[in-house]
Tab-separated table of C-alpha atoms and ligand atoms in Angstrom:
chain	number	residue	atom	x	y	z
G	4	UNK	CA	26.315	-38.687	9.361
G	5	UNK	CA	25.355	-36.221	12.167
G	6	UNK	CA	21.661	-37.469	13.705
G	7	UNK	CA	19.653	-34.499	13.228
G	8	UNK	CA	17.043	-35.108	15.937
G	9	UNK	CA	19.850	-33.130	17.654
G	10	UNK	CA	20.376	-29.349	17.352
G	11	UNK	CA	23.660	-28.980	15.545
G	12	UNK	CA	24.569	-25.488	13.921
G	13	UNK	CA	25.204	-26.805	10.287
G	14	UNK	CA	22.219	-28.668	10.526
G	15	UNK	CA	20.065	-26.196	12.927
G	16	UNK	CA	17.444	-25.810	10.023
G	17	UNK	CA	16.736	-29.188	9.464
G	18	UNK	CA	16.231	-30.452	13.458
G	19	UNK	CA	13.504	-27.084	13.582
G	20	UNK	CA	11.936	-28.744	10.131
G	21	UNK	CA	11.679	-32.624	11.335
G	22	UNK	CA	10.017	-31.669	14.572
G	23	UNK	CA	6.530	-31.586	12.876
G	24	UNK	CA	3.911	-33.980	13.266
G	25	UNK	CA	2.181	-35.963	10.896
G	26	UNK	CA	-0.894	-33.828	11.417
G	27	UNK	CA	0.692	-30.923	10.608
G	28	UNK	CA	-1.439	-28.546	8.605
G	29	UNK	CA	0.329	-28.886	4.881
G	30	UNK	CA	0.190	-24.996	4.111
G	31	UNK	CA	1.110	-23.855	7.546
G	32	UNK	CA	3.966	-26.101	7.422
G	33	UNK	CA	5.126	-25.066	3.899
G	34	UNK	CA	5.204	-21.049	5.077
G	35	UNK	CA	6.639	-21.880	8.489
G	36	UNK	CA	9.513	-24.501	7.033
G	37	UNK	CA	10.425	-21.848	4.390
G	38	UNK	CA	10.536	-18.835	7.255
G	39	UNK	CA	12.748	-21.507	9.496
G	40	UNK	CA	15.158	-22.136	6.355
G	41	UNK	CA	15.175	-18.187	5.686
G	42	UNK	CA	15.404	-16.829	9.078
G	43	UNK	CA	18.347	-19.415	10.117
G	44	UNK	CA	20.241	-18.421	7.241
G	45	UNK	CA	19.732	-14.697	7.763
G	46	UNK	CA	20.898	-15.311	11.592
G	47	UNK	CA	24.086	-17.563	10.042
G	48	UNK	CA	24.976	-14.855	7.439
G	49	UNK	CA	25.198	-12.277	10.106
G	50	UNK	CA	25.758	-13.846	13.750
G	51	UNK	CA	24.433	-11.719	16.350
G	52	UNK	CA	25.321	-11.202	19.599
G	53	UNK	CA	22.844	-12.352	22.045
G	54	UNK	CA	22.303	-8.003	22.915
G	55	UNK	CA	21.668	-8.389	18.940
G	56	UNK	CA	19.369	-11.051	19.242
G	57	UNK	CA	17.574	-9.087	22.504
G	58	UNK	CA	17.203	-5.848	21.065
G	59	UNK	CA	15.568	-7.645	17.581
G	60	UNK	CA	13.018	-9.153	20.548
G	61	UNK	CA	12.297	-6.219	21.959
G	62	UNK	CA	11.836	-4.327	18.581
G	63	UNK	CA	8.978	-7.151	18.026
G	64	UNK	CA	7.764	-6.631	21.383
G	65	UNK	CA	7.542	-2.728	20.798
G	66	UNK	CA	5.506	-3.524	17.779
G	67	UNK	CA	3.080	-5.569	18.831
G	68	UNK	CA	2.625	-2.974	21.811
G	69	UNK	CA	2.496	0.292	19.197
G	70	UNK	CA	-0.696	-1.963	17.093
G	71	UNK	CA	-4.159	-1.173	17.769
G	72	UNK	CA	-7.125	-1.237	15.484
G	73	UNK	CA	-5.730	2.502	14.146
G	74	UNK	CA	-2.206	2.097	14.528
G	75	UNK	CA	-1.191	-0.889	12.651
G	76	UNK	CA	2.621	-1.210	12.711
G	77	UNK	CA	3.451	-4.744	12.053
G	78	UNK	CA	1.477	-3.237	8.778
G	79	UNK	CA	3.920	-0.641	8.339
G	80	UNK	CA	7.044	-3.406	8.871
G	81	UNK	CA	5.588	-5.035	6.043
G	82	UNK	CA	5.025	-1.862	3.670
G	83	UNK	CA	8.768	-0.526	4.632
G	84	UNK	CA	10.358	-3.705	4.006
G	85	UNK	CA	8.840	-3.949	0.475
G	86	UNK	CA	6.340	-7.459	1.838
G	87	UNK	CA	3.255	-5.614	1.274
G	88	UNK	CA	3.981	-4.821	-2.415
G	89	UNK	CA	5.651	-8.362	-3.149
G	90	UNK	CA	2.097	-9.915	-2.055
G	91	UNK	CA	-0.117	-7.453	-3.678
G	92	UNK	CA	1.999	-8.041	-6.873
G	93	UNK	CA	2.120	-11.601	-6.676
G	94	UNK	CA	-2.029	-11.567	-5.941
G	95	UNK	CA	-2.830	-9.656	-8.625
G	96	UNK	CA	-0.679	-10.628	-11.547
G	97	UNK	CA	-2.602	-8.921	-14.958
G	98	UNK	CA	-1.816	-8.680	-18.329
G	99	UNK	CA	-0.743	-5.474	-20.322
G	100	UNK	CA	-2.768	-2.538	-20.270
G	101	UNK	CA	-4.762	-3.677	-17.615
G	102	UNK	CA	-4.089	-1.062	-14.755
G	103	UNK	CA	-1.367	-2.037	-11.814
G	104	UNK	CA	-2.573	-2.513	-8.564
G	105	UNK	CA	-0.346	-1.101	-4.974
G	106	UNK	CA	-0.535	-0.868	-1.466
G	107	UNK	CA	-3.858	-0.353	-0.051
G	108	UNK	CA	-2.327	1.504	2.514
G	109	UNK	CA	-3.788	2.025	6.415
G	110	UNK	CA	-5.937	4.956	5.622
G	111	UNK	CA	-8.848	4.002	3.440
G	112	UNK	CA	-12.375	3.622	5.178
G	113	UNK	CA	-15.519	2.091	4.191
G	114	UNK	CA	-18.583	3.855	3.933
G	115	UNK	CA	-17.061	6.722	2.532
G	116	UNK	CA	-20.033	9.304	1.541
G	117	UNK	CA	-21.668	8.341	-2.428
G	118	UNK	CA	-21.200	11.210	-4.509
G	119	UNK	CA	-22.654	12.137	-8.003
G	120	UNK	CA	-20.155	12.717	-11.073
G	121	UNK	CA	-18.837	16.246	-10.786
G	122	UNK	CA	-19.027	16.587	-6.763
G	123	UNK	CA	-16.061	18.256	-4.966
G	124	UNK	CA	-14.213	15.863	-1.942
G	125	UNK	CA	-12.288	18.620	-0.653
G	126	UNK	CA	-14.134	20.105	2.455
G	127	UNK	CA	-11.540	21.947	3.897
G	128	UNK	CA	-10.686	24.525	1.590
G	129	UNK	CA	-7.220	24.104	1.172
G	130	UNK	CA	-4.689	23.394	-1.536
G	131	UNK	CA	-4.831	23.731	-5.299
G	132	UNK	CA	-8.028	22.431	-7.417
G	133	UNK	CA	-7.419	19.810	-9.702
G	134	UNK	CA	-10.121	18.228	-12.033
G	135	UNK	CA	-9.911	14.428	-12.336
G	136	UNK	CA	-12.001	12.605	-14.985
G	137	UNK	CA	-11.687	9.499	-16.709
G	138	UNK	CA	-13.820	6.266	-17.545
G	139	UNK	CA	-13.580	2.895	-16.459
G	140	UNK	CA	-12.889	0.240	-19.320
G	141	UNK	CA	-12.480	-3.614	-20.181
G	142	UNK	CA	-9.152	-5.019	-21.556
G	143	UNK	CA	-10.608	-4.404	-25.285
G	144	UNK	CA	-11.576	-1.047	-24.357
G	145	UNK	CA	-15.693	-1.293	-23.773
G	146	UNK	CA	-16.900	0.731	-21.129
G	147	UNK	CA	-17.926	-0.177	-17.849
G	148	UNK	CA	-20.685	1.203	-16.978
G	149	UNK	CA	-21.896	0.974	-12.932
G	150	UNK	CA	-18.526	0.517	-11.996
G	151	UNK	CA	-17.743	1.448	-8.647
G	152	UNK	CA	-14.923	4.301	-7.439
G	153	UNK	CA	-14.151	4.428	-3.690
G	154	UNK	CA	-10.997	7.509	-3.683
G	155	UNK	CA	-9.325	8.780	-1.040
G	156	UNK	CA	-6.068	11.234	-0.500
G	157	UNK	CA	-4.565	13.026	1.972
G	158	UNK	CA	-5.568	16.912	2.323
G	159	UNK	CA	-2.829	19.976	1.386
G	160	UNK	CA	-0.987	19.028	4.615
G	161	UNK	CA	-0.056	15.929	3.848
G	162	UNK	CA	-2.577	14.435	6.215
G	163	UNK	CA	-5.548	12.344	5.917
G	164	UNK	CA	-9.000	13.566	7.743
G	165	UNK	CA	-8.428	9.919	9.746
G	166	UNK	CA	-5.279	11.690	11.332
G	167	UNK	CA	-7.045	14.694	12.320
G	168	UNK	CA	-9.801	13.768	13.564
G	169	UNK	CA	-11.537	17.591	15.081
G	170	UNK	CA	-8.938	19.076	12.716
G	171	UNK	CA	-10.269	17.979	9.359
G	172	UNK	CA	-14.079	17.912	8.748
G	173	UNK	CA	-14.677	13.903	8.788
G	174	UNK	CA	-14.483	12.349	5.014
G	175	UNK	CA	-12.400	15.432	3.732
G	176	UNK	CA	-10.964	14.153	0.474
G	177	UNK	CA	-12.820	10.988	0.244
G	178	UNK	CA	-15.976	9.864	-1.597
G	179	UNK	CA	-17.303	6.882	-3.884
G	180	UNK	CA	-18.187	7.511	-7.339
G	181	UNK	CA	-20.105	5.719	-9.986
G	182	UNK	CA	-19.382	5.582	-13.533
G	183	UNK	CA	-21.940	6.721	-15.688
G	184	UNK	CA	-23.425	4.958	-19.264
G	185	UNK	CA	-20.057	5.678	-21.236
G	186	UNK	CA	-18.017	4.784	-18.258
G	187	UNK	CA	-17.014	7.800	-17.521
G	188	UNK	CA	-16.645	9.488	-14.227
G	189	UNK	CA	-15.657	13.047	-12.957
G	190	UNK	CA	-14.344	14.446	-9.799
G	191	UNK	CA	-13.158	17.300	-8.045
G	192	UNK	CA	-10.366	17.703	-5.458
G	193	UNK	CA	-7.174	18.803	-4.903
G	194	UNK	CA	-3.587	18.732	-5.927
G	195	UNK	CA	-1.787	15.558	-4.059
G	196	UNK	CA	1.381	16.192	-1.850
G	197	UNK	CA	3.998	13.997	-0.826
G	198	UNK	CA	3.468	12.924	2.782
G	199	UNK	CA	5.715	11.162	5.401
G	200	UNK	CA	3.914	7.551	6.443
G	201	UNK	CA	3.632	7.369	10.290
G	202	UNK	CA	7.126	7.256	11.643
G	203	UNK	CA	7.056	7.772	15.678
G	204	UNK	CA	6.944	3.955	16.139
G	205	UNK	CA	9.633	0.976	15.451
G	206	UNK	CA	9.472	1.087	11.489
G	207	UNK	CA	10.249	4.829	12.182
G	208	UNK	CA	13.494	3.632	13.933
G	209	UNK	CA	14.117	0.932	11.291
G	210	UNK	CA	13.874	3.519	8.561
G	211	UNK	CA	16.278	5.826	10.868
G	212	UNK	CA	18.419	3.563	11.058
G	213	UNK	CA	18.612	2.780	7.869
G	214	UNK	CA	18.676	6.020	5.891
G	215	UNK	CA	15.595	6.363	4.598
G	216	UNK	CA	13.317	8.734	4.521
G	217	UNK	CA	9.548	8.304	5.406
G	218	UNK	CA	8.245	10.099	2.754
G	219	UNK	CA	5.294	8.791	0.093
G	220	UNK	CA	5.125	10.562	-3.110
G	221	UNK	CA	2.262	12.838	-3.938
G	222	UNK	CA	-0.728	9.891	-4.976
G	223	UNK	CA	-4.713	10.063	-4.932
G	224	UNK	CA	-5.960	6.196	-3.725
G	225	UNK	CA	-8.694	4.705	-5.667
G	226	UNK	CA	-10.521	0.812	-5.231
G	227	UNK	CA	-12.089	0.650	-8.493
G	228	UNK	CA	-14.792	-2.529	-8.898
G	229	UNK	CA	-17.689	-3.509	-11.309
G	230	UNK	CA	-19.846	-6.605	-11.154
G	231	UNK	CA	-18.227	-9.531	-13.462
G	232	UNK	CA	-14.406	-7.793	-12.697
G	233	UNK	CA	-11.634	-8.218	-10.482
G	234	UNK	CA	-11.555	-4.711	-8.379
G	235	UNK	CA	-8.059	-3.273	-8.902
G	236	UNK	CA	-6.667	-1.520	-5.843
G	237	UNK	CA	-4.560	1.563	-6.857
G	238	UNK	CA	-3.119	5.120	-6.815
G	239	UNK	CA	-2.442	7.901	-9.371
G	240	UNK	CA	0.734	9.770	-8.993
G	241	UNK	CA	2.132	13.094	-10.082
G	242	UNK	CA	4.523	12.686	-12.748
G	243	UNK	CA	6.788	15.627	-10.616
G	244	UNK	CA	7.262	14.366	-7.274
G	245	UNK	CA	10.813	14.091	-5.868
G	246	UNK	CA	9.947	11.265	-4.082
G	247	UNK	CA	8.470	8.841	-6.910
G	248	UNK	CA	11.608	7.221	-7.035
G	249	UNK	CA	12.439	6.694	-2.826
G	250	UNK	CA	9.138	5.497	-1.939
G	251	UNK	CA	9.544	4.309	1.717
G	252	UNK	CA	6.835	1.537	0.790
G	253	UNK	CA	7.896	0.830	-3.007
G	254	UNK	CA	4.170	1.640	-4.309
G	255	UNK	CA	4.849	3.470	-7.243
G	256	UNK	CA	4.781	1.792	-10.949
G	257	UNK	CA	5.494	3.434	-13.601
G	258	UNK	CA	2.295	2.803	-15.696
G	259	UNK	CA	0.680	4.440	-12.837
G	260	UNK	CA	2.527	7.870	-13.194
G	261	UNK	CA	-0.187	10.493	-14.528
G	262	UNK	CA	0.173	13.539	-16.523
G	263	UNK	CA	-1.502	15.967	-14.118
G	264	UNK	CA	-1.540	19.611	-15.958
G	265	UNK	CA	-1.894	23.250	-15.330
G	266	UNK	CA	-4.604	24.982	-16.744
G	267	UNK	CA	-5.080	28.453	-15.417
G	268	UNK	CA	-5.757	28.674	-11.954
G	269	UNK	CA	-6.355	24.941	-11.683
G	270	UNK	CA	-4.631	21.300	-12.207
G	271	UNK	CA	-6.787	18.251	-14.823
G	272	UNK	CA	-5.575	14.838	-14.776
G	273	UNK	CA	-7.396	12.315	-16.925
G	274	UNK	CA	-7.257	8.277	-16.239
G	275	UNK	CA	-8.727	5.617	-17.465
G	276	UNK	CA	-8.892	2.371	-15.323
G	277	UNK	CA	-8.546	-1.435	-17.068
G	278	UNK	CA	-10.586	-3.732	-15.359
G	279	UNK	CA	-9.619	-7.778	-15.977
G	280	UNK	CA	-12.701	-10.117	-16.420
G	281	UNK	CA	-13.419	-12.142	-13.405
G	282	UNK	CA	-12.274	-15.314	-14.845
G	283	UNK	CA	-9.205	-13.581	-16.382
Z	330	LIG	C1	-0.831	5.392	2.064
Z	330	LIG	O1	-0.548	5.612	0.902
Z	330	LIG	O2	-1.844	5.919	2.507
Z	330	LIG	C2	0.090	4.549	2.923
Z	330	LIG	C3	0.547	3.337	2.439
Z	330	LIG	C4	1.377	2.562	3.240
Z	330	LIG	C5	1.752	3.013	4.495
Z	330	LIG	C6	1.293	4.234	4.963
Z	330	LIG	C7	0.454	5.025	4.169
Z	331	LIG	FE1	-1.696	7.469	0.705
């Protein structure tokens, strides 16, 4: 029997594991034994040189540098790599017909302007109009009324106002709405386009690297809440996109796939959001 207070490479795992303390913090222990058990079998599946090793270090390094309070690229790691939806998933388990929740994404903002029903977000005069209406229910299908809609999207460009800042007029395509007695609430904007997530930084390279493309297909973002419900963070997408299938940050679900539709010179999409109960 090999002592493992010793570093050993069969047992390299298990000497990392029995170096805590008996103060340990329980939880931070669980996550950080599971990463050690993970990570060590990642590095003895694939054995890389110590330039490997150096150049994984330095792709950290690079990522920590690229994050500021705008730029958030450890962020973007986790939404390429498919964390960010495995968490928001596993948070916000719901029952059927209940709507899915997805990546909030780096470019929503609080304090968006408050709106009244009807009001149009798009302030730059581009792109196609599109209606959007829809109410805001409870899993047995009562209204919500009050509930709160905080929506955001990026302009015809395939950029959000935050991204062009001086270019953009400041809240273009973003507003808070507020469902009315039946629940109901109406919007105007315009047609979503696909958009390539910001990829001049390390997940950039990773994604390079890997083949895959940065693009997001064409969504609107929406935080819908009410008082007494769990707020469901979420997008709409259009049913036509190429890219609804190669999301670079796996957001799209299929219940969440609208039917967006031309009608003359302008595009409708209706939606109607499920809210679970608090104690749900
Ligand atoms: C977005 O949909 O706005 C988004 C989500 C994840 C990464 C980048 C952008
Ligand atoms: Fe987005």
């Amino acid at each position: 029997m090999e002592d493992k207070a010793y570093f050993t490479e069969r047992h390299s795992e298990d000497v990392v594991i029995a170096g805590s303390g008996p103060k340990a913090n329980p939880r931070v222990k669980q996550i950080v034994d599971a990463l050690v058990r993970h990570l060590h079998a990642a590095v003895k599946e694939t054995e890389p040189t110590l330039d490997e090793w150096m150049q994984g270090i330095e792709f950290l390094t690079k990522t920590g540098h690229l994050s500021t309070e705008w730029r958030q690229e450890f962020i973007l790691l986790s939404d390429t790599l498919g964390i960010s939806m495995l968490v928001e998933t596993i948070n916000n388990r719901n029952n059927a017909g209940e709507t899915e929740s997805t990546v909030l994404g780096p470019f929503h903002v609080s304090n968006a302007p408050r709106y009244p029903n009807g009001a149009n977000i798009c302030l730059d005069g581009k792109g196609e109009p599109l209606f959007v209406s829809g109410s805001v229910r409870d899993a047995r299908g009562n209204p919500i009324a009050g509930a709160t809609l905080d929506v955001w999207q990026a302009n015809a460009d395939g950029f959000y106002d935050v991204q062009q800042k001086g270019i953009q007029p400041d809240n273009n395509l973003r507003g808070v709405f507020t469902s009315d007695a039946e629940g109901k609430f109406r919007f105007q904007s315009v047609y979503p386009r696909h958009y390539p997530i910001p990829n001049d930084g390390t997940a950039g390279n990773m994604l390079k690297a890997l083949d895959r493309e940065p693009n997001r297909p064409a969504h609107i973002h929406f935080i819908v809440s009410a008082p007494g419900f769990r707020p469901v963070t979420t997008h709409i997408f259009t049913p036509d996109c190429p890219w609804l299938k190669k999301d670079a940050v796996f957001g799209v679900r299929e219940s969440l796939i609208a039917d967006f539709r031309k009608s003359g010179g302008h595009w409708e999409v209706e939606w109607n959001f499920v809210l679970p109960r608090n104690d749900s």
